[in-house]
Tab-separated table of C-alpha atoms and ligand atoms in Angstrom:
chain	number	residue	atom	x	y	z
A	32	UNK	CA	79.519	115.775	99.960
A	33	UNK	CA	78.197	112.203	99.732
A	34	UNK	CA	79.720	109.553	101.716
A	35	UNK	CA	78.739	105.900	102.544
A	36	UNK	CA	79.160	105.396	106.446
A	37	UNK	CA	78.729	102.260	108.455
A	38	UNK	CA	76.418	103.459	111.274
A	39	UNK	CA	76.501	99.330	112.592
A	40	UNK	CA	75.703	95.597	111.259
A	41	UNK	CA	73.907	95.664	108.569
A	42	UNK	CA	73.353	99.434	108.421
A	43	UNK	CA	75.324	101.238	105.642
A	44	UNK	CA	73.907	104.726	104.280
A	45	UNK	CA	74.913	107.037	101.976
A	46	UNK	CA	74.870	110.103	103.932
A	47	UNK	CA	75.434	113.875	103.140
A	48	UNK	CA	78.097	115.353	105.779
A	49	UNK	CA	80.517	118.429	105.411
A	50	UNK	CA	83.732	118.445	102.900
A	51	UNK	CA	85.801	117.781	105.307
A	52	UNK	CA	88.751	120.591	106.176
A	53	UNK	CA	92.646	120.356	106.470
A	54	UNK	CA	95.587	121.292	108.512
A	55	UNK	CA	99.064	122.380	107.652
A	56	UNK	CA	100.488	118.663	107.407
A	57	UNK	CA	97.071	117.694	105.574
A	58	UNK	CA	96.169	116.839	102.039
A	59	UNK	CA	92.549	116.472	100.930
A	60	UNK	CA	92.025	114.306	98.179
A	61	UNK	CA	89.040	114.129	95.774
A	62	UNK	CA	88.215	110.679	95.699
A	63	UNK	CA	88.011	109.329	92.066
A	64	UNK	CA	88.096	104.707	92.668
A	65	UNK	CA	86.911	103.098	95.664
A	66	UNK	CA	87.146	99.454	95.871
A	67	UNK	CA	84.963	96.892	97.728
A	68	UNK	CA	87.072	94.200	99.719
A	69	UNK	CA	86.053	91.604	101.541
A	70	UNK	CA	86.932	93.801	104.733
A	71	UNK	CA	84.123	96.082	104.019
A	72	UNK	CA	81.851	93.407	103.716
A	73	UNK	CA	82.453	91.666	107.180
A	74	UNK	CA	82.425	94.410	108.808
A	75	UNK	CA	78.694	95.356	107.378
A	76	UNK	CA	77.521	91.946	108.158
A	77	UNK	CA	78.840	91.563	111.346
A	78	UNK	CA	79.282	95.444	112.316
A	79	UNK	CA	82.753	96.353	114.195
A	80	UNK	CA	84.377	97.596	117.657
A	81	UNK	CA	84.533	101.261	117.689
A	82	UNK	CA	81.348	102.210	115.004
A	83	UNK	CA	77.998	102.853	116.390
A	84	UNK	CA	74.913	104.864	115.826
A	85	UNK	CA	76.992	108.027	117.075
A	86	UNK	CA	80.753	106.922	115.431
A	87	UNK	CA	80.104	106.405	111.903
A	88	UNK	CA	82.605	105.380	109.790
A	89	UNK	CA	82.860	105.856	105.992
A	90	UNK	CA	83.973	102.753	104.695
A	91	UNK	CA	86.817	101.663	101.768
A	92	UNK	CA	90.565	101.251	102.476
A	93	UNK	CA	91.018	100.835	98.476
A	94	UNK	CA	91.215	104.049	97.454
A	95	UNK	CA	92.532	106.232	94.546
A	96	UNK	CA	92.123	110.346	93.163
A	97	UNK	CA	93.079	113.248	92.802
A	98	UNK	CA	95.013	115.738	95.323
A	99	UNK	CA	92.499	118.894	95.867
A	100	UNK	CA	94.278	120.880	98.632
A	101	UNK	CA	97.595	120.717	100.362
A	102	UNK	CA	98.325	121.780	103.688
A	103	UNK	CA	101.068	124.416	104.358
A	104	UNK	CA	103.580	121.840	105.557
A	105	UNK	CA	103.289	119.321	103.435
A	106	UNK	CA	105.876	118.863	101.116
A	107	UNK	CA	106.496	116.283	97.561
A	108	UNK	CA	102.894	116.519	97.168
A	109	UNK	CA	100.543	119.148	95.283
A	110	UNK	CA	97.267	119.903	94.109
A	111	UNK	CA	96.831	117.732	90.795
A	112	UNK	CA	98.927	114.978	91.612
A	113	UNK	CA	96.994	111.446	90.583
A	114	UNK	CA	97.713	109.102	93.613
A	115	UNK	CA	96.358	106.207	95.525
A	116	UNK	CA	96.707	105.313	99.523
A	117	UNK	CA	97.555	102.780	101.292
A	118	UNK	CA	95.516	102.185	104.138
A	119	UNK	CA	97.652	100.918	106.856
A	120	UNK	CA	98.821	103.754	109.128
A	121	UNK	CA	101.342	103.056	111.890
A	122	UNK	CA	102.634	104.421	115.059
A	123	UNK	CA	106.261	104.999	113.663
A	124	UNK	CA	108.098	104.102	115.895
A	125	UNK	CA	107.542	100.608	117.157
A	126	UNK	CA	109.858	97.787	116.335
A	127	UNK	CA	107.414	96.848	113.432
A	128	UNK	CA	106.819	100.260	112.014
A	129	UNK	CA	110.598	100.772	111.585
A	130	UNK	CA	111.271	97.395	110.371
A	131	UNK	CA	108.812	98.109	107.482
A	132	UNK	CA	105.919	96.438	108.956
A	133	UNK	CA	103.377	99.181	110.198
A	134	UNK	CA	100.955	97.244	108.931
A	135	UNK	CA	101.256	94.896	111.746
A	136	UNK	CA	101.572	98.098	114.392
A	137	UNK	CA	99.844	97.180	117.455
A	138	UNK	CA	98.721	101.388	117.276
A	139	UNK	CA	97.526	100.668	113.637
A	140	UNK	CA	94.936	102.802	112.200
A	141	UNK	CA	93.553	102.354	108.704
A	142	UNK	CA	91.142	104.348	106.149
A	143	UNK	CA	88.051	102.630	105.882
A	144	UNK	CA	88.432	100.593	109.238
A	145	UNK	CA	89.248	103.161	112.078
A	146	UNK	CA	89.033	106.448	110.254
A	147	UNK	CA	87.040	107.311	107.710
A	148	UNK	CA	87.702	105.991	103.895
A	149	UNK	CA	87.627	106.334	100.348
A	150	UNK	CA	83.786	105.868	99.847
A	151	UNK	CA	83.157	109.652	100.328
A	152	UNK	CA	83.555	112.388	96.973
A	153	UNK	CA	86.551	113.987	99.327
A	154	UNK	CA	88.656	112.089	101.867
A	155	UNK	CA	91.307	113.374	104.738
A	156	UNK	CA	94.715	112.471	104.358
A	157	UNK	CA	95.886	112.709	107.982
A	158	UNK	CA	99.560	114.342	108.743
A	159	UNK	CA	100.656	110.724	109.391
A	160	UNK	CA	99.840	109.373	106.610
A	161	UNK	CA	101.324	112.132	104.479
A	162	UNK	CA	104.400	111.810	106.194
A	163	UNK	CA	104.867	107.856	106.275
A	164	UNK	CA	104.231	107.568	102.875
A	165	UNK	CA	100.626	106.189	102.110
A	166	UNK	CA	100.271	108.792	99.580
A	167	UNK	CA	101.826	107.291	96.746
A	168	UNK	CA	102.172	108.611	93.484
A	169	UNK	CA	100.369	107.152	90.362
A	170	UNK	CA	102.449	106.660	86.873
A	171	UNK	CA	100.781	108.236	83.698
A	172	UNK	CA	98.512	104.512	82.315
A	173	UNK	CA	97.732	103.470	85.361
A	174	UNK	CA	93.782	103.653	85.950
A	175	UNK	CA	92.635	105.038	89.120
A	176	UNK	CA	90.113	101.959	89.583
A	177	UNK	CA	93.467	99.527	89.217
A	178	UNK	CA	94.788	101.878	91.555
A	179	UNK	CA	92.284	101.408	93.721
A	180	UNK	CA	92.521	97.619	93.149
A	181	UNK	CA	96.062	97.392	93.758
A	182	UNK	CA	95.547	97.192	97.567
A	183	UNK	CA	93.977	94.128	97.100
A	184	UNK	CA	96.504	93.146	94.984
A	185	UNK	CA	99.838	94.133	97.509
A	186	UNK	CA	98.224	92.157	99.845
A	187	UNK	CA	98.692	89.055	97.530
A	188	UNK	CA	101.831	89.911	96.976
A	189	UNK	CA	102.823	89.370	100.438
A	190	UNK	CA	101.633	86.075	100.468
A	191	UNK	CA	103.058	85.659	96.895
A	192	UNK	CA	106.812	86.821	98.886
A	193	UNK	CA	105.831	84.156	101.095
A	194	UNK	CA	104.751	81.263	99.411
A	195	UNK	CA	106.863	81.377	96.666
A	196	UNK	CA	106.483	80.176	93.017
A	197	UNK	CA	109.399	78.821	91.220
A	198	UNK	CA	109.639	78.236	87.033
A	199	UNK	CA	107.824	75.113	85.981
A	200	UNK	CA	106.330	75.119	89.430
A	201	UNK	CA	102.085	73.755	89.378
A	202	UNK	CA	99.803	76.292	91.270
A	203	UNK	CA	96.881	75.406	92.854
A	204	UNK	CA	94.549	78.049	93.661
A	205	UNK	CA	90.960	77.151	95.704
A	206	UNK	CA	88.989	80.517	95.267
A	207	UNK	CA	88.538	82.142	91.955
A	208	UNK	CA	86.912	85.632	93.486
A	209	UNK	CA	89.736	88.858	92.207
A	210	UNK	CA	92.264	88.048	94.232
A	211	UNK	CA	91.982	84.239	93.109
A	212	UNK	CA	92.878	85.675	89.863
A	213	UNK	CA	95.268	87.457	91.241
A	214	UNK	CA	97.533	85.086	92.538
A	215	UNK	CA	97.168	83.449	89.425
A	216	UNK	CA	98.515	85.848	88.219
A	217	UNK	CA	101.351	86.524	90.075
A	218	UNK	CA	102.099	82.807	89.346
A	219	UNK	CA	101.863	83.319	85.606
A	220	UNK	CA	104.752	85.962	86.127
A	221	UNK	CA	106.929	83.925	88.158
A	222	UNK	CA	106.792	81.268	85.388
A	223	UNK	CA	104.567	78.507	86.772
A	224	UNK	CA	103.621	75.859	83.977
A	225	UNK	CA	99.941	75.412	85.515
A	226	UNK	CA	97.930	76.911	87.491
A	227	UNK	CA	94.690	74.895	88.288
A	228	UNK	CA	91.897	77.023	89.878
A	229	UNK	CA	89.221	75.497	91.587
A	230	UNK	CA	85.790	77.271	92.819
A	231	UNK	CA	82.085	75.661	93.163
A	232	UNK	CA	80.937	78.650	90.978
A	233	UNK	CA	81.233	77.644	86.415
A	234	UNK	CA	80.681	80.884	86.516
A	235	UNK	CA	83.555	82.899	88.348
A	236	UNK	CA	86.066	80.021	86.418
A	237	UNK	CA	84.494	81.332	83.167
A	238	UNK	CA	85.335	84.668	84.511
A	239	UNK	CA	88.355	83.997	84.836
A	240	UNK	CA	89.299	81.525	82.103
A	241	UNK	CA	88.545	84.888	80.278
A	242	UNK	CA	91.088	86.935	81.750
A	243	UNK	CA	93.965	84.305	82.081
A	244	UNK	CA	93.118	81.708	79.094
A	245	UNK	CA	96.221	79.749	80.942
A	246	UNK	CA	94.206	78.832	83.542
A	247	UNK	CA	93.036	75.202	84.031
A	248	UNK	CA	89.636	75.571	85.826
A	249	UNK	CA	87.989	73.030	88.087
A	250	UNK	CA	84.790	72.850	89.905
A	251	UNK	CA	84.505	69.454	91.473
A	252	UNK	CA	87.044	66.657	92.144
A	253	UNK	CA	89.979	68.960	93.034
A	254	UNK	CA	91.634	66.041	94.100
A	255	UNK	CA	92.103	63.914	90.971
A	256	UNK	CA	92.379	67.166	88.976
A	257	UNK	CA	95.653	68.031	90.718
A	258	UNK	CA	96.466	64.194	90.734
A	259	UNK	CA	95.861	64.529	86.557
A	260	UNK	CA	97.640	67.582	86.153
A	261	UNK	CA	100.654	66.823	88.155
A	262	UNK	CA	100.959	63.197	87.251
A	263	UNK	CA	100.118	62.050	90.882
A	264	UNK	CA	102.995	64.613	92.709
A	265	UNK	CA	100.669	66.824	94.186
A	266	UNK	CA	100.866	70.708	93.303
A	267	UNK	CA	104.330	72.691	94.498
A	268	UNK	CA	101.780	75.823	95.404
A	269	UNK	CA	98.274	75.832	97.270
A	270	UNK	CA	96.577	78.557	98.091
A	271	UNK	CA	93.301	79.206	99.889
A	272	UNK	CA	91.884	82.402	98.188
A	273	UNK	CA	88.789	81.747	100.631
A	274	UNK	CA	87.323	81.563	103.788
A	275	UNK	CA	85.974	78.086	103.881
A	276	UNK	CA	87.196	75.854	106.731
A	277	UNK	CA	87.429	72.291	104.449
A	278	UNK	CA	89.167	73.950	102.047
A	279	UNK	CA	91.724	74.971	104.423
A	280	UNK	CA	91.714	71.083	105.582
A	281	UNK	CA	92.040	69.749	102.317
A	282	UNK	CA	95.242	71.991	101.294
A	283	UNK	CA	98.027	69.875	102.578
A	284	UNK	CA	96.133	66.712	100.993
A	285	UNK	CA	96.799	68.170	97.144
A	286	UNK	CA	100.538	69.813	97.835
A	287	UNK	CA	103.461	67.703	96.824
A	288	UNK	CA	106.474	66.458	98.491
A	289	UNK	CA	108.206	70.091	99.970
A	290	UNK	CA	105.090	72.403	98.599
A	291	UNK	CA	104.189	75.404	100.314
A	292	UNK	CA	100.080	76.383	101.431
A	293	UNK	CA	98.921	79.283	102.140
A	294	UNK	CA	96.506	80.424	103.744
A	295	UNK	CA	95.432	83.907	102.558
A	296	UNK	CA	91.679	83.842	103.176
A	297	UNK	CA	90.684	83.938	106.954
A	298	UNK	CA	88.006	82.006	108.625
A	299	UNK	CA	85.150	83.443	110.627
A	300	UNK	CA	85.821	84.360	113.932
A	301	UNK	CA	85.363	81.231	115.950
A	302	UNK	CA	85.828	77.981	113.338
A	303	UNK	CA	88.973	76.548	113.746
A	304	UNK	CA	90.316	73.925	111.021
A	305	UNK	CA	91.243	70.771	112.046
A	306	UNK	CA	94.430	70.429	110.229
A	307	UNK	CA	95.838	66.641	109.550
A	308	UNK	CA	99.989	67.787	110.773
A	309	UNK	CA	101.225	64.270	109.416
A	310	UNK	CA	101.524	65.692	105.756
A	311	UNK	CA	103.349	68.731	106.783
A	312	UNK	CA	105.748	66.547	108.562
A	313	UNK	CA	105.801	63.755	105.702
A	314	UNK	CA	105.447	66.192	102.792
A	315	UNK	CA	107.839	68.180	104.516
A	316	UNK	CA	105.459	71.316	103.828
A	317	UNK	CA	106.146	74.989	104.276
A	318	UNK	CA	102.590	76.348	105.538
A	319	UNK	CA	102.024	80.557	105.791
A	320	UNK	CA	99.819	82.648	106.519
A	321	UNK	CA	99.414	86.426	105.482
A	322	UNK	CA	97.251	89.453	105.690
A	323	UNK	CA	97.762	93.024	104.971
A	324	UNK	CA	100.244	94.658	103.004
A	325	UNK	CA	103.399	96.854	103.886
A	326	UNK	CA	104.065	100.036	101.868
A	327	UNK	CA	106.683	98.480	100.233
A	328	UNK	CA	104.103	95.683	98.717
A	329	UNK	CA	102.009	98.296	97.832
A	330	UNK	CA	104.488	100.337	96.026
A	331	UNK	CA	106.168	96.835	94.313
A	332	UNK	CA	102.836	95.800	92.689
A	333	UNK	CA	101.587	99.215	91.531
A	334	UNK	CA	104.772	99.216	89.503
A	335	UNK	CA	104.043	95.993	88.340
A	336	UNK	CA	100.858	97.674	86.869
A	337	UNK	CA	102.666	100.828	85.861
A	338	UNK	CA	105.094	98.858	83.631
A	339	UNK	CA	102.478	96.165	82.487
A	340	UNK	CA	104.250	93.196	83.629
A	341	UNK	CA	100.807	92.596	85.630
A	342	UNK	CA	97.294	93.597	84.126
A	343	UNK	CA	94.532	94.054	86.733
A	344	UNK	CA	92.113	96.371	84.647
A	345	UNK	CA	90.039	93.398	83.893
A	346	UNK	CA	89.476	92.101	87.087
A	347	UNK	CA	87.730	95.156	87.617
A	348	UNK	CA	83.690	94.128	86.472
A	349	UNK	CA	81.632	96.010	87.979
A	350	UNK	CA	81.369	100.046	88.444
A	351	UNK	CA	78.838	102.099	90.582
A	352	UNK	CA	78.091	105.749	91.191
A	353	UNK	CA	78.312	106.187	95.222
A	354	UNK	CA	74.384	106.514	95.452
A	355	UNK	CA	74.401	102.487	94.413
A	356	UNK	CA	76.937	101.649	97.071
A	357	UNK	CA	74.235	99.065	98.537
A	358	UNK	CA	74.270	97.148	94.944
A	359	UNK	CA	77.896	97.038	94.567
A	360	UNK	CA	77.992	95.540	98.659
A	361	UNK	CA	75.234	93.166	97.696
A	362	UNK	CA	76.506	91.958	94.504
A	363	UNK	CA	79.844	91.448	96.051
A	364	UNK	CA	78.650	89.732	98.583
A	365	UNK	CA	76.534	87.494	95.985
A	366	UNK	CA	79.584	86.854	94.376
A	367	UNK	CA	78.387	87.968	91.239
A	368	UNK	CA	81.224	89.656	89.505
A	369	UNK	CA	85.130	90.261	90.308
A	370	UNK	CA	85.595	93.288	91.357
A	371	UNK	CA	83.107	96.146	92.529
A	372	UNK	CA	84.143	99.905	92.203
A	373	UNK	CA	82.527	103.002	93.012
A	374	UNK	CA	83.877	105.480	90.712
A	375	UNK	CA	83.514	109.593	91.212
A	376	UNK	CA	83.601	112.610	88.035
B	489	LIG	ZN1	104.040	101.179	115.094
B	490	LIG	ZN1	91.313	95.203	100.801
């Protein structure tokens, strides 16, 4: 089968390697979505611990298809059965696994990251996964690339749980790649009466502007726009959708009296934001941070798109066969587009 494996930095191949077999508490599924995250592109820029020349890893942690093969001892699964996975896999039985959290399991292994992912025609569903859950089952509607997606998307609803939008409540977001648009929104749902997004590129707010015609786009002079659309009170919600160190020290400047920043994009390793603590103290500001998603974000937003309270299809822009995996990294990494996906027969 063809997979695309990380051999290193800057060394991604599509390779052809064995189907890969099961045991009894195994499920092999036949990939049909794989999405590229911003995970997949760090670590082919930058490489990661554990993959070399002899470990490989196939890459993707957003990952939808169909079950092929189930083992003996598996059980509320079968062959046929249109699912996605969530990537996270924990030890258990730690404190965080049975609080809900394995995503934050100091044993935590994930597709894509650790063991191998969804950019492959056929992908291993190890015995742990089967039986913690990650398998989860997709409603008739709901489109395997969405499904795919909707990792993405769980993780910004955890920061969405977090940050929390209230009716009438003015969003700003400072990022406007797919999961700028997604918080958005999230926001539209929760009943926010603006949401001002903000990104250097006209053309990712054009992008957007046509998926959520709500939006009020902005590409220089954040400042005054937020002073304009909030008549000089600073916005309830700001989010960094982005991993740019000034735009993590300008949030606090454009919240209002008791808003709440996030910070859901991380910085490279190393840069460290010098933060101005005054206007959390004055502004009496509730800052977060958040990455990853638990199971039960995962499950909460793909029946968000199951009942069609949230639409994610068109984030979705660009599509690739596996054997174009390079373009869809590259583009991605361009920022051209939302949302690359590789997509299987
Ligand atoms: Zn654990
Ligand atoms: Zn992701």
């Amino acid at each position: 089968m063809k997979a695309a494996r990380l051999y290193g930095k800057n060394d991604l191949r599509v390779c052809d390697i064995p189907k890969p077999g099961i045991h009894e508490g195994e499920i092999l599924l036949k990939v049909k979505a794989a999405a590229v995250c911003g995970t997949d592109l760090r670590m082919w820029r930058n490489g990661a611990s554990g993959i070399d020349q002899d470990h490989p890893v196939t890459l993707s942690h957003e990952f939808s298809g169909v079950i092929e093969q189930v083992g003996k001892e598996v059980a509320g699964y079968k062959p046929g059965d249109r699912v996605s996975i969530a990537p996270n896999i924990g030890c258990g039985v730690c404190d965080r696994c049975v609080s809900g959290n394995s995503h934050h399991c100091q044993a935590l292994k994930a597709f894509g990251v650790h063991i191998d992912g969804g950019f492959a025609e056929y992908v291993k569903i190890p015995a742990l996964a089967v039986s913690h859950g990650n398998v989860t089952p997709l409603a008739d509607g709901v489109s395997f690339e969405a499904a795919a997606a909707n990792e993405a998307f769980s993780c910004v609803y955890s920061a969405f749980e977090r940050y929390q939008v209230y009716p009438g409540d003015i969003v700003c977001i400072i990022g406007a790649g797919a999961i700028g648009i997604m918080h958005a929104k999230l926001a539209f749902m929760a009943g926010a009466s603006k949401v001002i997004l903000n990104d250097l590129s006209g053309e990712r707010l054009a992008e957007g502007k046509l998926i959520e015609p709500r939006l009020i786009t902005v590409s220089k002079d954040l400042a005054a726009a937020v002073d304009r659309e909030t008549n000089g009170a600073g916005a309830n919600v700001v989010i960094t959708a982005c991993s740019v160190k000034a735009v993590q020290e300008n949030a606090f400047s454009i919240a209002g009296t008791d808003g709440r920043v996030n910070f859901f994009g991380g910085l490279p390793a190393g840069q460290i934001a010098g933060l101005d603590t005054n206007q959390i103290h004055y502004k009496q500001l509730t800052v977060t941070g958040t990455t990853r998603s638990s199971h039960r974000h995962y499950r909460r937003t793909l029946d968000f798109i199951a009942k069609r309270i949230v639409d994610i299809d068109p984030v979705i822009t660009n599509r690739y066969p596996i054997e174009d995996v390079l373009a869809a990294f590259s583009n991605a990494a361009a920022a051209k587009g939302l949302k690359h996906v590789v997509v299987f027969d």
